[in-house]
mmCIF file of C-alpha atoms in Angstrom:
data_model
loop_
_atom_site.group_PDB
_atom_site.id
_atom_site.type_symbol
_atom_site.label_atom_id
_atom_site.label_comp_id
_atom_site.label_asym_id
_atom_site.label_seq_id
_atom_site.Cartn_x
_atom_site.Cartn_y
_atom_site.Cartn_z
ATOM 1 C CA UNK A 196 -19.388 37.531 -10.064
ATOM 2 C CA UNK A 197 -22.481 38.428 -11.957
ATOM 3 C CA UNK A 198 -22.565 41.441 -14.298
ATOM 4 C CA UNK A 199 -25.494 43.230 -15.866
ATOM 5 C CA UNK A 200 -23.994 43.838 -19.433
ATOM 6 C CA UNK A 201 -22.936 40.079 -20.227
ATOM 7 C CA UNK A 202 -25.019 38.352 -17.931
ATOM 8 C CA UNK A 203 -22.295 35.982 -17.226
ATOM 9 C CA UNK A 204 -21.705 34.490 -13.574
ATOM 10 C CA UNK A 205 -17.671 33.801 -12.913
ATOM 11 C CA UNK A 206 -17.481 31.075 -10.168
ATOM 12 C CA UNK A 207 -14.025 30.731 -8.687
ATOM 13 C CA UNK A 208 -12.698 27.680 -6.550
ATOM 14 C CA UNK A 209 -9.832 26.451 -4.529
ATOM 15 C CA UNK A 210 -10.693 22.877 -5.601
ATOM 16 C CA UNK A 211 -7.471 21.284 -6.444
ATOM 17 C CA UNK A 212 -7.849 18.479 -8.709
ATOM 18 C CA UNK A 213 -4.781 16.987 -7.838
ATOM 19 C CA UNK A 214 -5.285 13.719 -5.853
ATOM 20 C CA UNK A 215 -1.748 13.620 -5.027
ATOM 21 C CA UNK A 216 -2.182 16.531 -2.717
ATOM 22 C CA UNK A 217 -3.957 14.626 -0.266
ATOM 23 C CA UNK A 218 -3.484 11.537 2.197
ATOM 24 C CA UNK A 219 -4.883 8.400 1.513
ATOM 25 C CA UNK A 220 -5.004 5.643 3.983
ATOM 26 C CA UNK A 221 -5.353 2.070 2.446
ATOM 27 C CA UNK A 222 -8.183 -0.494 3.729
ATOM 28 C CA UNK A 223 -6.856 -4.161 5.177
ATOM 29 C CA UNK A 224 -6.802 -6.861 2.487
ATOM 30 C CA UNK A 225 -7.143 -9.829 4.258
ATOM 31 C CA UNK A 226 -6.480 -11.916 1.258
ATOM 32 C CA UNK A 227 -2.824 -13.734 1.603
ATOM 33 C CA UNK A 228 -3.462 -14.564 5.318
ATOM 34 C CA UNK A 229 -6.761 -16.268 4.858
ATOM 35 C CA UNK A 230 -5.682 -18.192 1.635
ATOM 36 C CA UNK A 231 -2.457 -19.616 4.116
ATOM 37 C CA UNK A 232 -4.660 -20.385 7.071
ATOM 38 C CA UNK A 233 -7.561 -22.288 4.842
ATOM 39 C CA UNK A 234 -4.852 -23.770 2.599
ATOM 40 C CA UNK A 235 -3.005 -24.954 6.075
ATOM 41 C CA UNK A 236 -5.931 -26.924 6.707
ATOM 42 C CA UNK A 237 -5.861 -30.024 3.926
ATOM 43 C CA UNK A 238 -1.883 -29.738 4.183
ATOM 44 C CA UNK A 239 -2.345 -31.491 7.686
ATOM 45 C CA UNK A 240 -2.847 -34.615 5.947
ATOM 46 C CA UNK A 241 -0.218 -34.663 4.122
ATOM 47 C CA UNK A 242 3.006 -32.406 5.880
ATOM 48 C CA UNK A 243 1.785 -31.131 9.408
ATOM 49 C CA UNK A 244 5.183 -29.313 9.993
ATOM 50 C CA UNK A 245 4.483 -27.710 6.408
ATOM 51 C CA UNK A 246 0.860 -27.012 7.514
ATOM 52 C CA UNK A 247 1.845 -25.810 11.001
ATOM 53 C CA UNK A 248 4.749 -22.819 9.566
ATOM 54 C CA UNK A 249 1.692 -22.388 6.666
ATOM 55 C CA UNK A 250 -0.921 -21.361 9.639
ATOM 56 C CA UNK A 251 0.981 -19.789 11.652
ATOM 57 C CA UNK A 252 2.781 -17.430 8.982
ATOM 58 C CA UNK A 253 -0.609 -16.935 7.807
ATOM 59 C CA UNK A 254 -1.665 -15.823 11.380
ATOM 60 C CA UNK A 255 1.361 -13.781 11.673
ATOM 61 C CA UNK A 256 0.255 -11.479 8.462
ATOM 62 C CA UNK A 257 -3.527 -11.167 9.736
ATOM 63 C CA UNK A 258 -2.356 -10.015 13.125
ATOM 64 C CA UNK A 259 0.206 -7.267 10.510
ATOM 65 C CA UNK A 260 -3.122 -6.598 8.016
ATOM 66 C CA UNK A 261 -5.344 -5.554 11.603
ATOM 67 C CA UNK A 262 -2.028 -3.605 13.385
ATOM 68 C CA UNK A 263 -0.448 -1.767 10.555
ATOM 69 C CA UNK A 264 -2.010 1.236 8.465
ATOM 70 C CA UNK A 265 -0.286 2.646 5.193
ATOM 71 C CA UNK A 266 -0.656 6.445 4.356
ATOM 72 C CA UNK A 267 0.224 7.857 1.154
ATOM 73 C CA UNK A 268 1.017 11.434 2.364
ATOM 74 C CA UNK A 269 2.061 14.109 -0.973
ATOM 75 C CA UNK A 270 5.476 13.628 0.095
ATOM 76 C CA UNK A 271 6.086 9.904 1.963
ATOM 77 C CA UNK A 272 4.450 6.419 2.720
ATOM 78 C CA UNK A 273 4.092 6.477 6.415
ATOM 79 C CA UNK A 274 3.558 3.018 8.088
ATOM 80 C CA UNK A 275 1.484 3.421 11.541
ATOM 81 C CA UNK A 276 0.779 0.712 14.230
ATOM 82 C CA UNK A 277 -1.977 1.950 15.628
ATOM 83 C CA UNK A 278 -1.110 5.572 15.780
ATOM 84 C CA UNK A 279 2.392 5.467 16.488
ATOM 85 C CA UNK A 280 4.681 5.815 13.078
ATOM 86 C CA UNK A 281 6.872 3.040 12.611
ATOM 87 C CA UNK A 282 8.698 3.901 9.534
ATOM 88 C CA UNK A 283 8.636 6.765 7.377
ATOM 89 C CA UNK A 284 9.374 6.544 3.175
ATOM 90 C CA UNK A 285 10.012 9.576 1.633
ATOM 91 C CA UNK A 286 9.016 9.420 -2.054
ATOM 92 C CA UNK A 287 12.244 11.384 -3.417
ATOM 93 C CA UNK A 288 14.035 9.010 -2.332
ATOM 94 C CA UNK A 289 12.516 5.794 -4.618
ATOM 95 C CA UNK A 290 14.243 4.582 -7.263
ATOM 96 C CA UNK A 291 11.853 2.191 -8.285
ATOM 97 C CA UNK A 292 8.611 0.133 -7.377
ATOM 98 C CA UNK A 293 6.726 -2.758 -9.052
ATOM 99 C CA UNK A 294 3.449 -5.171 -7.590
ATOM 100 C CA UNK A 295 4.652 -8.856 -8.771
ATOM 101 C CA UNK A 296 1.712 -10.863 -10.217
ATOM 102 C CA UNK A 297 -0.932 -8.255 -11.542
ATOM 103 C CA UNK A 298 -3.944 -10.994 -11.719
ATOM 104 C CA UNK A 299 -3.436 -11.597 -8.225
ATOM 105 C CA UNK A 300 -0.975 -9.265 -7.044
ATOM 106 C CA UNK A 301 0.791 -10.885 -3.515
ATOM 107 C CA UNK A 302 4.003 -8.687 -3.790
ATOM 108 C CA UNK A 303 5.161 -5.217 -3.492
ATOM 109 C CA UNK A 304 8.599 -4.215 -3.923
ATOM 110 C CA UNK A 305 10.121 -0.711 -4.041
ATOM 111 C CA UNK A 306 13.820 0.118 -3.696
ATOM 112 C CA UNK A 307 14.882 3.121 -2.421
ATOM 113 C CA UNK A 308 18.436 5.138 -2.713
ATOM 114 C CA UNK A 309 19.733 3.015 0.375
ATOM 115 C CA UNK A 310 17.951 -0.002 0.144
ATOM 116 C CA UNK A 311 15.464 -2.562 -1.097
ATOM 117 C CA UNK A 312 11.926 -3.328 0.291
ATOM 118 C CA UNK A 313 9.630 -6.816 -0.366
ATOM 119 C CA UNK A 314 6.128 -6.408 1.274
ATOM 120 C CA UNK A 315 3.303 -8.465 1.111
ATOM 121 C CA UNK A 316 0.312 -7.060 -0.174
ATOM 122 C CA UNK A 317 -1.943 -7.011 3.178
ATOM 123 C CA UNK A 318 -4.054 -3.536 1.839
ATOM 124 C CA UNK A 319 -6.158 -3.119 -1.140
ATOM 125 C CA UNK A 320 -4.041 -3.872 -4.171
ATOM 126 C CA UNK A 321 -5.758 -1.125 -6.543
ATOM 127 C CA UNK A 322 -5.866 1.623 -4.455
ATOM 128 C CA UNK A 323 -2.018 0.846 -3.556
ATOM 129 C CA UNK A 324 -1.007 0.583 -7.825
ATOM 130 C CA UNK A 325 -2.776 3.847 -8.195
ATOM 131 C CA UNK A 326 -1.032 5.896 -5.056
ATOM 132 C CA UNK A 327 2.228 4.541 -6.418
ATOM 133 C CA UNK A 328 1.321 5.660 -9.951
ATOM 134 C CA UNK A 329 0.270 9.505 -8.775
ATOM 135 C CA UNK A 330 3.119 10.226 -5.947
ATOM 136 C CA UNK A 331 5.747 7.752 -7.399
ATOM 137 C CA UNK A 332 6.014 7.172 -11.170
ATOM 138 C CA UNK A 333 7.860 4.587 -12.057
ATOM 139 C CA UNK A 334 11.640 5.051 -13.858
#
């Protein structure tokens, strides 16, 4: 609003600066998988059985990182295979969460009131650390 005797213009907005509010879908981190498969390779010299389980566990989580999408809704983490929801994680009901090794992060674990979760980190590690730190401080 503009008026004549202050010359001022009031702008008002429904911009909400809160990026909680929103949904966020993680990208695929292909990462783990491809450092098992390549590192499968060499270890066929020396264990095949060890380099077999290696490859094929590392096949196993590429096949997870191109299936699965994680959403970081304002109230849960919603895990999708394509688009049916698998498994829903409502954020009241965390206790606790922590990414093991920060340099190169491999981990996530979260516990909620009923139970414990280990995941591997198959989506973008810094986009998962800050979605945890806005809808889920930590205790």
């Amino acid at each position: 609003m503009f008026t004549k005797e202050t010359g001022v213009l009031t702008v008002t907005t429904s911009y909400t600066s809160n990026p909680a509010s929103t949904t966020v879908e993680l990208k695929s981190s292909y990462n783990i998988p491809l450092v098992l498969v390549v590192a499968a390779i060499p270890m066929l010299i020396v264990q095949p059985w060890v380099a077999g389980l290696m490859g094929l566990f590392g096949l196993f989580l590429m096949f997870q990182a191109v299936t699965l999408r994680l959403l970081f809704t304002p109230t849960d983490l919603d895990i999708y295979r394509g688009e049916k929801l698998i498994r829903r994680f409502p954020y009241r009901e965390w206790q606790n969460w922590r990414i093991f090794w920060n340099r190169v992060p491999i981990l996530f674990y979260f516990k909620e009131v009923k139970s414990i979760h280990f995941l591997p980190i198959l989506f973008d590690p810094n986009t998962l650390k800050t979605c945890l730190e806005q809808r889920c401080p930590r205790i």
